[in-house]
XYZ file of C-alpha atoms in Angstrom:
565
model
C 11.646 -27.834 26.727
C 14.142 -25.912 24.859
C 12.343 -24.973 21.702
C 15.209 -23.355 19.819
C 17.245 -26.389 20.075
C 18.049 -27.710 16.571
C 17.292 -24.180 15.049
C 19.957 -22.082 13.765
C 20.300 -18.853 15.422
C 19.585 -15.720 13.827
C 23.433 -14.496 14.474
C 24.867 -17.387 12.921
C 25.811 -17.338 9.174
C 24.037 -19.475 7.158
C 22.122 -19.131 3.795
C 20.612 -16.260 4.656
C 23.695 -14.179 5.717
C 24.302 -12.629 9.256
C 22.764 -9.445 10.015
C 24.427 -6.279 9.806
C 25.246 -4.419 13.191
C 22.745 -2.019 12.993
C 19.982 -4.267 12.284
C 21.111 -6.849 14.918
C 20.988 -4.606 17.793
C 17.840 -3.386 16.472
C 15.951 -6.706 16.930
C 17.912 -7.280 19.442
C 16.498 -4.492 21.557
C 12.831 -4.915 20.017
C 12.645 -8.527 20.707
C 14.308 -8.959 24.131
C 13.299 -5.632 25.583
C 17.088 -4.918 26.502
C 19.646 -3.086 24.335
C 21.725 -4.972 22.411
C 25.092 -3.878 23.687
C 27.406 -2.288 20.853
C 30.517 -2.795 22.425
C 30.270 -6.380 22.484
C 28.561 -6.768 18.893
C 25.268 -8.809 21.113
C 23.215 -10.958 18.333
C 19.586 -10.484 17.799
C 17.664 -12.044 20.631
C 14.908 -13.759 19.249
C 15.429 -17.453 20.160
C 14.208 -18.666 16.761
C 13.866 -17.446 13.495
C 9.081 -16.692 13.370
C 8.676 -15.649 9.644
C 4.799 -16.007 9.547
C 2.213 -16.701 6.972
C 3.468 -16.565 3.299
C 0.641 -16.806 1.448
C 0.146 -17.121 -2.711
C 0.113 -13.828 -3.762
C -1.559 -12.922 -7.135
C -1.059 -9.344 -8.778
C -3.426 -6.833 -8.568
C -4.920 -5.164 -11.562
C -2.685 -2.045 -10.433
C 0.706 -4.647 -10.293
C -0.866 -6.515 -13.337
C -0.476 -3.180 -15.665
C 2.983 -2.323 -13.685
C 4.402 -5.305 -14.795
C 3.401 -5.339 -18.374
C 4.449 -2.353 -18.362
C 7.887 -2.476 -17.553
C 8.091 -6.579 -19.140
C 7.111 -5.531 -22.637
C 7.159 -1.847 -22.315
C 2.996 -2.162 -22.942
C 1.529 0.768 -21.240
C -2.015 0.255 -22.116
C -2.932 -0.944 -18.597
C -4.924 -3.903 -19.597
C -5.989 -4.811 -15.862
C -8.139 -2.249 -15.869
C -10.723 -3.742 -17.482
C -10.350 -6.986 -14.795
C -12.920 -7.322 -12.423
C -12.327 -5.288 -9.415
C -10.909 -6.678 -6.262
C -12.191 -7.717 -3.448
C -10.839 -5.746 -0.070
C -10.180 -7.339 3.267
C -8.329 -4.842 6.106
C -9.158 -2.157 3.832
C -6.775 -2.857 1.219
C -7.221 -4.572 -2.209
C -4.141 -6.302 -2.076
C -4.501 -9.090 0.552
C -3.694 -12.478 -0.476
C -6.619 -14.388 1.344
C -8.616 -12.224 -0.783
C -7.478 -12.198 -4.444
C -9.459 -15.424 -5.871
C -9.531 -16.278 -9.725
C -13.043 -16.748 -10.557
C -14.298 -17.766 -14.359
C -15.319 -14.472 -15.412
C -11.487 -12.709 -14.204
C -9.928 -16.377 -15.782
C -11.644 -15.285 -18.760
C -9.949 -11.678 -18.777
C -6.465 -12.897 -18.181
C -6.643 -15.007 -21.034
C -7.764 -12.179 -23.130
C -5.736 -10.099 -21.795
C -2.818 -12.711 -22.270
C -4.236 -12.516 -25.956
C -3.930 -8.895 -26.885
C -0.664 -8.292 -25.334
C 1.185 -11.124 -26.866
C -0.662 -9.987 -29.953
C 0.663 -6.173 -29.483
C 4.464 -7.757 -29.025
C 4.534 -9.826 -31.634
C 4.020 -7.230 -34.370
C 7.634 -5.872 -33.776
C 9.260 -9.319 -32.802
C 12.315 -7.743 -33.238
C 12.323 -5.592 -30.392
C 12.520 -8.821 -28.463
C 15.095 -10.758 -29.592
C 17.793 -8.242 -28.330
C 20.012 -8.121 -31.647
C 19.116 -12.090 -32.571
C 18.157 -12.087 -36.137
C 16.524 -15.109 -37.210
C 17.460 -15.107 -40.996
C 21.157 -15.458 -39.449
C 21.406 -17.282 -36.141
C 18.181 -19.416 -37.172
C 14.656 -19.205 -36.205
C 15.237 -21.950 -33.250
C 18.274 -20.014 -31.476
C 16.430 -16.606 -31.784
C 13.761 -18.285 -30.266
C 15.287 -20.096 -27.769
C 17.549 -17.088 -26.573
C 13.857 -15.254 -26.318
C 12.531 -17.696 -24.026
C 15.018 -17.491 -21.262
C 15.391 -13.642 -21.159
C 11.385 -12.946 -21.377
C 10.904 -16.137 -19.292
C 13.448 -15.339 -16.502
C 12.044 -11.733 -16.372
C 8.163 -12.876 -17.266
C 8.588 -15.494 -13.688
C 11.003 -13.231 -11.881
C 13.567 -16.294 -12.012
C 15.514 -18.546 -14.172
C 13.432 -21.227 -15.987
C 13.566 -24.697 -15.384
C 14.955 -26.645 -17.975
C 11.697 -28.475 -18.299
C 10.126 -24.977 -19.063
C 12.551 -24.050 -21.926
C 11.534 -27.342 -23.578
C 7.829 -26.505 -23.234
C 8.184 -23.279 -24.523
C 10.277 -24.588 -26.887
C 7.770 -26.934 -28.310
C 5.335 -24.366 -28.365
C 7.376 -21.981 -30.319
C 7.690 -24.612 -33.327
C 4.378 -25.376 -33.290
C 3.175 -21.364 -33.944
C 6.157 -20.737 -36.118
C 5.424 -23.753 -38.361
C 1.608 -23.059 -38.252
C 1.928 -19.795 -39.403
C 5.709 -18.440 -39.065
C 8.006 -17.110 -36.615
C 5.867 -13.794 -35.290
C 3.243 -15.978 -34.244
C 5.619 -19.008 -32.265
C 5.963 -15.855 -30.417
C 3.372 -14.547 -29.629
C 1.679 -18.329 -28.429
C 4.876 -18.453 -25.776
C 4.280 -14.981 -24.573
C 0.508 -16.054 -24.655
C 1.773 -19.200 -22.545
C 3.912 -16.665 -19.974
C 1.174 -14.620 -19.041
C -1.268 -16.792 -18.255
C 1.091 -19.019 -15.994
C 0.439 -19.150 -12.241
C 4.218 -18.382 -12.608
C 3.679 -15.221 -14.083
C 0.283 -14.513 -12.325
C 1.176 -15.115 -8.767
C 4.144 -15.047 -6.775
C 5.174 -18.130 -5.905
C 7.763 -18.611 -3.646
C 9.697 -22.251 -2.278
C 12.237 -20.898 -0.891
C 15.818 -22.193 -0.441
C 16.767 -25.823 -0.508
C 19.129 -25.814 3.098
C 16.657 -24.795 6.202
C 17.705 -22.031 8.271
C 15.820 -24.174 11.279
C 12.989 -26.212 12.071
C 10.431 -25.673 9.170
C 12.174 -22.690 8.286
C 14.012 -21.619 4.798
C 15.201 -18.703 3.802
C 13.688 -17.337 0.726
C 15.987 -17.487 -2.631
C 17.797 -14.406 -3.927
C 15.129 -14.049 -6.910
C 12.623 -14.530 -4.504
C 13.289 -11.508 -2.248
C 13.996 -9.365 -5.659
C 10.557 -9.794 -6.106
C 9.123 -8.999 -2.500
C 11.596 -5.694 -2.796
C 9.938 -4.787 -6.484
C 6.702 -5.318 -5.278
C 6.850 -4.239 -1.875
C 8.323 -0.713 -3.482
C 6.965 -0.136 -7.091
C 3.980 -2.506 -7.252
C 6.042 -4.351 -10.249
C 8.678 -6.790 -11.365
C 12.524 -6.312 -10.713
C 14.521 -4.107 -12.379
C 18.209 -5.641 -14.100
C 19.731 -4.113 -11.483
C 17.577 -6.647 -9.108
C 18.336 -9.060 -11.093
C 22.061 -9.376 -11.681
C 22.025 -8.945 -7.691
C 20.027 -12.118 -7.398
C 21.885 -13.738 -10.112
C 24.886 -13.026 -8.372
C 23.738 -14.298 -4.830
C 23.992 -10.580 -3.454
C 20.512 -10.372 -1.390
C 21.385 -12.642 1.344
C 22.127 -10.181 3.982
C 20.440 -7.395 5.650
C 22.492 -4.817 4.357
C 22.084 -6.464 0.434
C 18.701 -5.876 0.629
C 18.134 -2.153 2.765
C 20.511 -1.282 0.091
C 18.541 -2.114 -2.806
C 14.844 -0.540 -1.199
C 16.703 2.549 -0.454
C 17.740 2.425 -4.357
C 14.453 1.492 -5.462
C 12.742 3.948 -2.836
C 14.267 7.001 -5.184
C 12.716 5.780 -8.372
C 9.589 7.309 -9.627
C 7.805 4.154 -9.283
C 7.690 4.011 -5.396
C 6.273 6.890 -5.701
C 3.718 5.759 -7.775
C 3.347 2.615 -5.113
C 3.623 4.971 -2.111
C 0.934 6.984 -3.822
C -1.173 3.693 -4.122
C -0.955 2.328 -0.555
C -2.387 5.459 0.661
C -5.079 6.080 -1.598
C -6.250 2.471 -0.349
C -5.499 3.523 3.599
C -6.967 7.151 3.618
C -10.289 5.906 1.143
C -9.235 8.320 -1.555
C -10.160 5.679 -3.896
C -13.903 6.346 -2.995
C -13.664 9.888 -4.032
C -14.187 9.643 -7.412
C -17.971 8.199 -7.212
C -19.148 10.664 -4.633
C -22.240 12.667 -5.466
C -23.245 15.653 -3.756
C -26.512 17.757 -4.019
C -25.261 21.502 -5.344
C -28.151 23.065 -4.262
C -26.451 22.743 -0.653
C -23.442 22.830 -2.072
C -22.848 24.861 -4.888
C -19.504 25.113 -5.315
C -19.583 21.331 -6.098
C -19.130 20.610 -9.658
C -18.171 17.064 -11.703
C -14.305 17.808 -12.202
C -13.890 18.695 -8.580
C -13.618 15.469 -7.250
C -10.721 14.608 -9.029
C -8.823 17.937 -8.754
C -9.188 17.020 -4.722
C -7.285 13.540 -4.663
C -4.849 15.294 -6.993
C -4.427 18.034 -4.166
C -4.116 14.961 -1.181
C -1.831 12.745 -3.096
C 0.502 15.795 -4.146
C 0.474 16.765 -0.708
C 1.379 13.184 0.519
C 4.145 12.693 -2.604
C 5.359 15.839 -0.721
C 5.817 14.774 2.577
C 6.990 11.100 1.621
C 9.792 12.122 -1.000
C 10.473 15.778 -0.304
C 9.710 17.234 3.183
C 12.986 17.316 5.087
C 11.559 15.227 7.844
C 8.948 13.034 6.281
C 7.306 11.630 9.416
C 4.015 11.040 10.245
C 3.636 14.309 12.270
C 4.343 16.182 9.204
C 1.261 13.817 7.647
C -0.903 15.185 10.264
C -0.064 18.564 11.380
C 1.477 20.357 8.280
C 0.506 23.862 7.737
C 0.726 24.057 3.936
C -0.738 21.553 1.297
C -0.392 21.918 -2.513
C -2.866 23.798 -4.829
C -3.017 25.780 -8.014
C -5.606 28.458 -8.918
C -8.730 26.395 -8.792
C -8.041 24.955 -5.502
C -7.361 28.465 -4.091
C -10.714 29.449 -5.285
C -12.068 26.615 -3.994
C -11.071 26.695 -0.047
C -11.326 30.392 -0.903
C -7.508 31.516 -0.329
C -6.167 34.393 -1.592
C -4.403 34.065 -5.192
C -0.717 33.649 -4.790
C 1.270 36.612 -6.653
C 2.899 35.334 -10.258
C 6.635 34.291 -9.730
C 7.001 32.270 -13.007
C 7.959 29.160 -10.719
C 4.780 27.290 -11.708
C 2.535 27.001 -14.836
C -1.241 28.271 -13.727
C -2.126 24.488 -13.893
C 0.424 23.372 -11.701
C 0.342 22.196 -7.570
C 2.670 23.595 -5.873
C 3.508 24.616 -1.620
C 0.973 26.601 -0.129
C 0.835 27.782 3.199
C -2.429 27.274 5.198
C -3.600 29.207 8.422
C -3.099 26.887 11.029
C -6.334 27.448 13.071
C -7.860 25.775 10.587
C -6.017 23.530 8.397
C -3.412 20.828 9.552
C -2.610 17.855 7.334
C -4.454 15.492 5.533
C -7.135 15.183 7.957
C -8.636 18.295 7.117
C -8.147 17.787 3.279
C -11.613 18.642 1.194
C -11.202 15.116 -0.164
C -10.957 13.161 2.870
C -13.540 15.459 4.257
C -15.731 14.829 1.615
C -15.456 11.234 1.447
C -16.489 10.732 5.119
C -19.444 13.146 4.679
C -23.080 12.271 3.138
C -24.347 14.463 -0.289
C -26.270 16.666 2.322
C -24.938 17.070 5.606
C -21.107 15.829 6.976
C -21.292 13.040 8.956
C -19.463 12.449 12.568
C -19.790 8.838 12.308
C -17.797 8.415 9.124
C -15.674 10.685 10.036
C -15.028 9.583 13.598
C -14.849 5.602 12.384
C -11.972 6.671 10.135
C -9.858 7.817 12.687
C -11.077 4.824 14.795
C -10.083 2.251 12.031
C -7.206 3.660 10.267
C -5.501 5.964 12.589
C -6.023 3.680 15.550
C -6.478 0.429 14.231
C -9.317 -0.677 16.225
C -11.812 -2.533 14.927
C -15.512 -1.801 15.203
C -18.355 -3.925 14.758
C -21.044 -3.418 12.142
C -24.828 -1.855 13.078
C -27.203 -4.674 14.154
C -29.369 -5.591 10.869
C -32.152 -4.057 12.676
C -30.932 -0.644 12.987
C -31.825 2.121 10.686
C -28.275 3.379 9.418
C -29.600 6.540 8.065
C -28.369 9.661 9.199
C -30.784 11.753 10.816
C -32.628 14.342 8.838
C -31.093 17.866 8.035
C -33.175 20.180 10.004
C -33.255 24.055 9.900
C -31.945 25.467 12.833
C -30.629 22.291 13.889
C -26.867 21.840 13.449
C -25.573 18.777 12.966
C -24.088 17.900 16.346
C -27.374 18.100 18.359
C -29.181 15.779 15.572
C -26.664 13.086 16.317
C -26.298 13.197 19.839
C -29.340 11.448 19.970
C -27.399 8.071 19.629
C -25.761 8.746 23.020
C -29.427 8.325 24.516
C -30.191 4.963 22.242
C -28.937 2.218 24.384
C -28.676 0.444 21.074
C -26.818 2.664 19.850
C -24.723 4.615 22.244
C -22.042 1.151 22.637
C -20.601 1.941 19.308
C -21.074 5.789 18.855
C -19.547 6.728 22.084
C -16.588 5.378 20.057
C -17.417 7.604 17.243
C -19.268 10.560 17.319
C -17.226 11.889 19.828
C -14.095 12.087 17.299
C -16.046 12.893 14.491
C -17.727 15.940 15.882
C -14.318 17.401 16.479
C -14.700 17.716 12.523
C -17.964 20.055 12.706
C -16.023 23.106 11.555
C -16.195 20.950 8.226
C -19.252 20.894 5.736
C -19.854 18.028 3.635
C -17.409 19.091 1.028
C -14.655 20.069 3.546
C -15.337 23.834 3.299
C -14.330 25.654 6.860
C -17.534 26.873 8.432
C -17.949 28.603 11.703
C -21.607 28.268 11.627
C -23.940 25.280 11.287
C -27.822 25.977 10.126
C -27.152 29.325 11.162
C -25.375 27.961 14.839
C -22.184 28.780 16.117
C -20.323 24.888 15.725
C -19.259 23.284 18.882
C -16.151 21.190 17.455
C -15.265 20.008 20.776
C -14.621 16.181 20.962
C -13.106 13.393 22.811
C -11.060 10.205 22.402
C -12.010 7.164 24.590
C -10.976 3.472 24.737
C -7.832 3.703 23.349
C -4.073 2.803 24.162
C -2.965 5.652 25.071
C -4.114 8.309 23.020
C -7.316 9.561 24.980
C -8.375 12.767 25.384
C -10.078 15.949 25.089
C -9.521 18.423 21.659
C -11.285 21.422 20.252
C -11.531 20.955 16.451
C -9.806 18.936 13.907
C -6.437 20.847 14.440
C -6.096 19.803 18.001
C -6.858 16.324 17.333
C -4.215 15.868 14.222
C -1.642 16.984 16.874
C -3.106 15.273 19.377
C -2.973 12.078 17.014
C 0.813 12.885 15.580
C 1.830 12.677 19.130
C 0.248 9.300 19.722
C 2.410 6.730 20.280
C -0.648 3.791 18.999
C -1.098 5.854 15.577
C 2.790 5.749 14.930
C 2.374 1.995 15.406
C -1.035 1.643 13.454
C 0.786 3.572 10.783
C 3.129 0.480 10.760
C 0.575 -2.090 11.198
C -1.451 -0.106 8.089
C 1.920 -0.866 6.084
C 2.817 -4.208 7.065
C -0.771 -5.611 6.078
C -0.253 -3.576 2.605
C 3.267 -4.383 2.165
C 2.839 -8.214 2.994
C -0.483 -8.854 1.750
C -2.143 -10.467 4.872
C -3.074 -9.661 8.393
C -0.474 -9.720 11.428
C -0.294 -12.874 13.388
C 1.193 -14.339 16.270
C 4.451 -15.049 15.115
C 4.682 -11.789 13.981
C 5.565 -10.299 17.010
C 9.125 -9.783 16.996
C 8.991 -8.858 12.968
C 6.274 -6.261 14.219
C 8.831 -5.131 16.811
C 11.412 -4.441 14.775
C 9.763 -2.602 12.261
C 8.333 -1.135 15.704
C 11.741 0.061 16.739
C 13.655 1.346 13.398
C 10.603 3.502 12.749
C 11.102 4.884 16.098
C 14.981 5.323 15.747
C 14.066 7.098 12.135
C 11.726 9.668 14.277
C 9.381 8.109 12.380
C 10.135 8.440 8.858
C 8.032 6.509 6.137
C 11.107 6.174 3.967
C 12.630 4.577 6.749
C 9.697 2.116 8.021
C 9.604 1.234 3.975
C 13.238 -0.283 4.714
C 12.558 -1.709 7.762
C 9.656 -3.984 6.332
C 12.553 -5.268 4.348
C 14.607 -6.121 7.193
C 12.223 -9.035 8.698
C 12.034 -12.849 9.278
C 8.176 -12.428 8.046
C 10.141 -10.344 4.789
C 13.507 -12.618 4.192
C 12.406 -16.394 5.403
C 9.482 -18.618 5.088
C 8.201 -21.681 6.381
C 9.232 -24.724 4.598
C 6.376 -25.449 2.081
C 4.718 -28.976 3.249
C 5.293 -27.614 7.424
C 2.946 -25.223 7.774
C 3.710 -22.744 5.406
C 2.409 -24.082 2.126
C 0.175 -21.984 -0.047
C-alpha cells in the first residue's frame, strides 16, 4: 500500500511554505541516500512528512528565570530556589521528566507572588505610555493585558482570556486600587499552564495525515528556546505576527540572528555544562593532603576556565567544529590558572586585566581540548585517586552515545584502595580478571586509563605512586571509532576524527534542543541534521540551524492522532 497517498508532499506549498533550495537538496540527499540534483531543483525525498513526539514542555528553573527576566525585566532569578530537576539522557531539560509535584506547585505560586508583587510597585513601567487618570483605569488595563499576555503565553490571547483577565483586574483594582488589579493578573499569567509550559496545537489546515504544521508563534517559541533558553524577542514576534516563519529560510534566518545574541551564548554555555557534567563540579570534595593545591574557590575558577574555552570555540574560533572542541592546543586562563597547571606567567601586554581569561597556548603533548581540562578531569576522578571508570564511561556515554548498564546490586562499586607503590592502572586491572566484572569494564577501563597521565585534580603527572604511567588504552565495540592510543592527546584526535562522535555530538543536541529522546520517526529529521553538520565541516553554529530546519522542529502531529500531550 501506498502510504503517502493522501499526504501532502514535502515540496508542495502549503501552510508550512516550500523549502528553500539548499535545504531541499539537503534532505533530499540525507533521506533518499542519492543527491538531490541541482540542476533540476529535485524535492526532498522523504515520502511523508515524520515530525515525531511533541511532548508538553515545561520551563526549567534556568528558562523560568530567562523568561522573567526578559518579560518583566526581573533579574532576581526566582527559579532558583525551585526544586531541582530531575535528569533523564543526562540533561535536565527532557519533557518526560519535568513533573509538577505539590511542593514545586507550591513555589510557582510563590514565586508567581513575589514577582507580580515586584511589578506592580512601578505599574507604570507597564502600561507603555497608558495613564490611567486619562485614558481610564479599564483601557490602561485592558491595553496591559494583551501586550503582557501575548508576550507572558508567547501568542495572542483568546478573547475568552482578555475577559478573564479582565474580570480579574476589576476585582483587585476595586478591592484595593489599580496597582493591585495588576498585580492579581500578572499573578494569574504566571501561574498558567500557558505561561508555564509550552503548549503547542498547531495549525488548523493539516499538512497530511495526522500532521499540522506548527503556527508562526509556535515556532518563535521553539527558536527562543531552542537558542536563548527564553521567550521571543519583538523581533520574533512581529515575524510571527506577520506570518513570516513559514518557510525554511524564515526561520534559519531568524536562529542565525538569534545565534549572535549574548543569550545563545548563555544557552550554548548551558547545554554543555549539562553534556560535559560541569554542573557536578561545584560539589566535589577532594582530600588536600593528596592534593594540596586544592583549595574551596578552585572549583569554580575551573568551569570558568572550560566554559570560556567552549564560549571560545562556539562564537569565536574561525572554524568552530568539534575537532577544535577536542584537539585545541590553547585554552583560556588568567594568573591563577597558570599557577595552577603550573605554566609559565604570560609577559604584561595591557590586553587583559590580571583577573581576566584570555588565549593561552598549551604544549600539545599534553593538553588537547576539553578532555584534558582540570575540571572535567576532576569531575570524573574520586577525592583520592583518578578514576578510569568515570573517566572511560564519559567518553563511552557522551562522546559515543552508547549506553551502559548499571553494576549488579551485588557488586561493591568502590574503587580499589590507593596503595603505595601501586599505581593506579595495575589496581584496576583487576576487573579484567572478575568475570563479573570484566563485561562492562572492558568497555571502560580501557579508555579511561588512556587518562593516567591525569591525577585526580587534572594535574599532568608522569609518575604514579612513584611509577612511570602507562597511558596506553584502547577503544572497543564501537561504530567505527576503535582503536589503539597512547594518552589522552591521541585519543581526543582519535575521537575528533570519528565519524560516530560527530553524530553523537548531534544526537547530544537534538535530545537537549527538543527535550526528549530520538525515535523512530526521527530518522530522516536525524539525517538531515546528519548531513548539514557534515556540509558545515561540522560547525556547532551550523548544526544549531539545522535543528531548526526539521519536520520533528516545524510540524507536529495533530493533537487527538497520536501526538497529543
Amino acid at each position: 500500500m501506498d502510504r503517502s497517498r493522501g499526504r501532502r508532499r514535502r515540496g508542495e506549498r502549503g501552510p508550512g511554505g516550500a523549502l528553500g533550495l539548499a535545504a531541499a537538496l539537503a534532505t533530499a540527499a540525507a533521506c533518499s541516500g542519492r543527491p538531490g540534483d541541482g540542476a533540476t531543483h529535485e524535492p526532498p525525498r522523504c515520502a511523508e512528512i515524520q515530525p515525531g513526539a511533541s511532548p508538553l514542555r515545561r520551563m526549567t528553573r534556568f528558562e523560568y528565570n530567562n523568561t522573567i527576566r526578559d518579560l518583566l525585566g526581573d533579574d532576581s532569578a526566582p527559579a532558583d530556589a525551585f526544586v531541582v530537576e530531575e535528569e533523564a539522557l543526562g540533561f535536565n531539560n527532557q519533557a518526560a521528566a519535568l513533573g509538577v509535584t505539590p511542593l514545586l506547585a507550591e513555589q510557582l505560586m510563590k514565586a508567581a507572588e513575589a514577582i507580580a508583587a515586584r511589578a506592580a510597585r512601578d505599574p507604570a513601567r507597564l502600561l507603555a505610555g497608558c495613564d490611567p487618570a486619562v485614558q481610564g483605569p479599564d483601557a490602561c488595563a485592558a491595553e496591559l493585558i494583551e501586550r503582557l499576555g501575548k508576550r507572558a503565553f508567547r501568542r495572542p490571547l483568546t478573547p475568552q482570556e482578555v475577559e478573564r483577565f479582565e474580570r480579574l483586574f476589576a476585582w483587585g483594582n476595586d478591592e484595593q486600587g489599580f496597582s493591585t488589579g495588576v498585580e492579581v493578573v500578572i499573578q494569574a499569567m504566571l501561574q498558567s499552564p500557558h505561561f508555564l509550559y509550552r503548549v503547542e496545537l498547531g495549525m488548523p489546515d493539516p499538512a497530511g495525515d495526522a500532521v499540522v504544521p506548527l503556527s508562526d508563534h509556535e515556532i518563535a517559541s521553539r527558536l527562543s528556546y531552542l537558542l536563548w533558553s527564553s521567550m521571543p524577542d519583538d523581533a520574533l514576534f512581529a515575524a510571527a505576527d506577520a506570518g513570516e516563519l513559514r518557510t525554511a529560510e524564515q526561520i534559519a534566518a531568524h536562529a542565525r540572528r538569534l545565534l549572535e545574541d549574548p543569550r545563545a551564548r548563555a544557552a550554548v554555555a548551558n547545554f554543555h555544562a549539562q553534556w560535559l557534567q560541569l554542573t557536578n563540579i561545584d560539589t566535589i570534595a577532594k582530600d588536600t593532603a593528596v592534593y594540596p593545591r586544592f583549595h574551596d574557590g578552585l572549583p569554580a575558577l575551573l568551569r570558568a576556565e572550560t566554559e570560556a574555552f567552549l564560549d571560545h570555540v562556539v562564537f569565536e574560533d574561525e572554524a568552530g567544529d568539534v575537532a577544535t572542541l577536542l584537539t585545541a592546543p590553547y585554552s583560556l586562563m588568567n594568573a591563577e590558572l597558570r599557577a595552577f597547571y603550573g605554566l609559565e606567567e604570560a609577559p604584561a601586554d595591557g590586553a587583559a586585566a590580571p583577573g581576566d581569561l584570555a588565549v593561552v597556548p598549551l604544549d600539545p603533548a599534553e593538553r588537547a581540548g576539553f578532555l584534558t581540562h582540570a575540571s572535567l578531569l576532576s569531575v570524573l576522578a574520586k577525592p583520592d585517586q583518578s578514576s578510569p571508570i568515570h573517566r572511560g564511561k564519559f567518553v563511552r556515554e557522551r562522546l559515543l552515545c552508547q549506553t551502559l548498564p548499571p553494576p549488579p546490586a551485588d557488586v561493591d562499586i568502590q574503587p580499589p584502595a590507593v596503595r603505595s607503590g601501586i599505581p593506579t592502572r595495575r589496581r584496576f586491572e583487576q576487573h579484567a580478571q572478575d568475570p563479573g566484572c570484566a563485561g562492562c569494564h572492558r568497555l571502560m577501563d580501557p579508555i579511561g586509563f588512556g587518562f593516567e597521565h591525569y591525577d585526580g585534580i587534572g594535574l599532568y603527572r608522569e609518575t604514579d605512586q612513584e611509577v612511570p604511567v602507562d597511558a596506553s588504552g584502547e577503544i572497543t565495540g564501537s561504530r567505527g571509532t576503535d582503536g589503539r592510543f597512547d594518552g589522552a592527546v591521541e585519543l581526543a584526535h582519535l575521537l575528533a576524527e570519528s565519524d560516530e562522535v560527530r553524530q553523537c555530538v548531534a544526537t547530544q543536541w537534538f535530545r537537549f534542543g527538543y527535550g526528549r529522546a530520538e525515535q523512530a520517526e526521527d530518522e530522516c529529521s536525524m539525517s538531515q541534521i546528519q548531513r548539514a553538520f557534515a556540509d558545515s565541516g561540522y560547525n556547532i553554529k551550523a548544526l544549531l540551524v539545522a535543528l531548526t530546519q526539521t519536520d520533528a522542529f516545524r510540524y507536529r502531529r495533530a493533537p487527538g492522532a497520536g501526538g497529543a500531550p
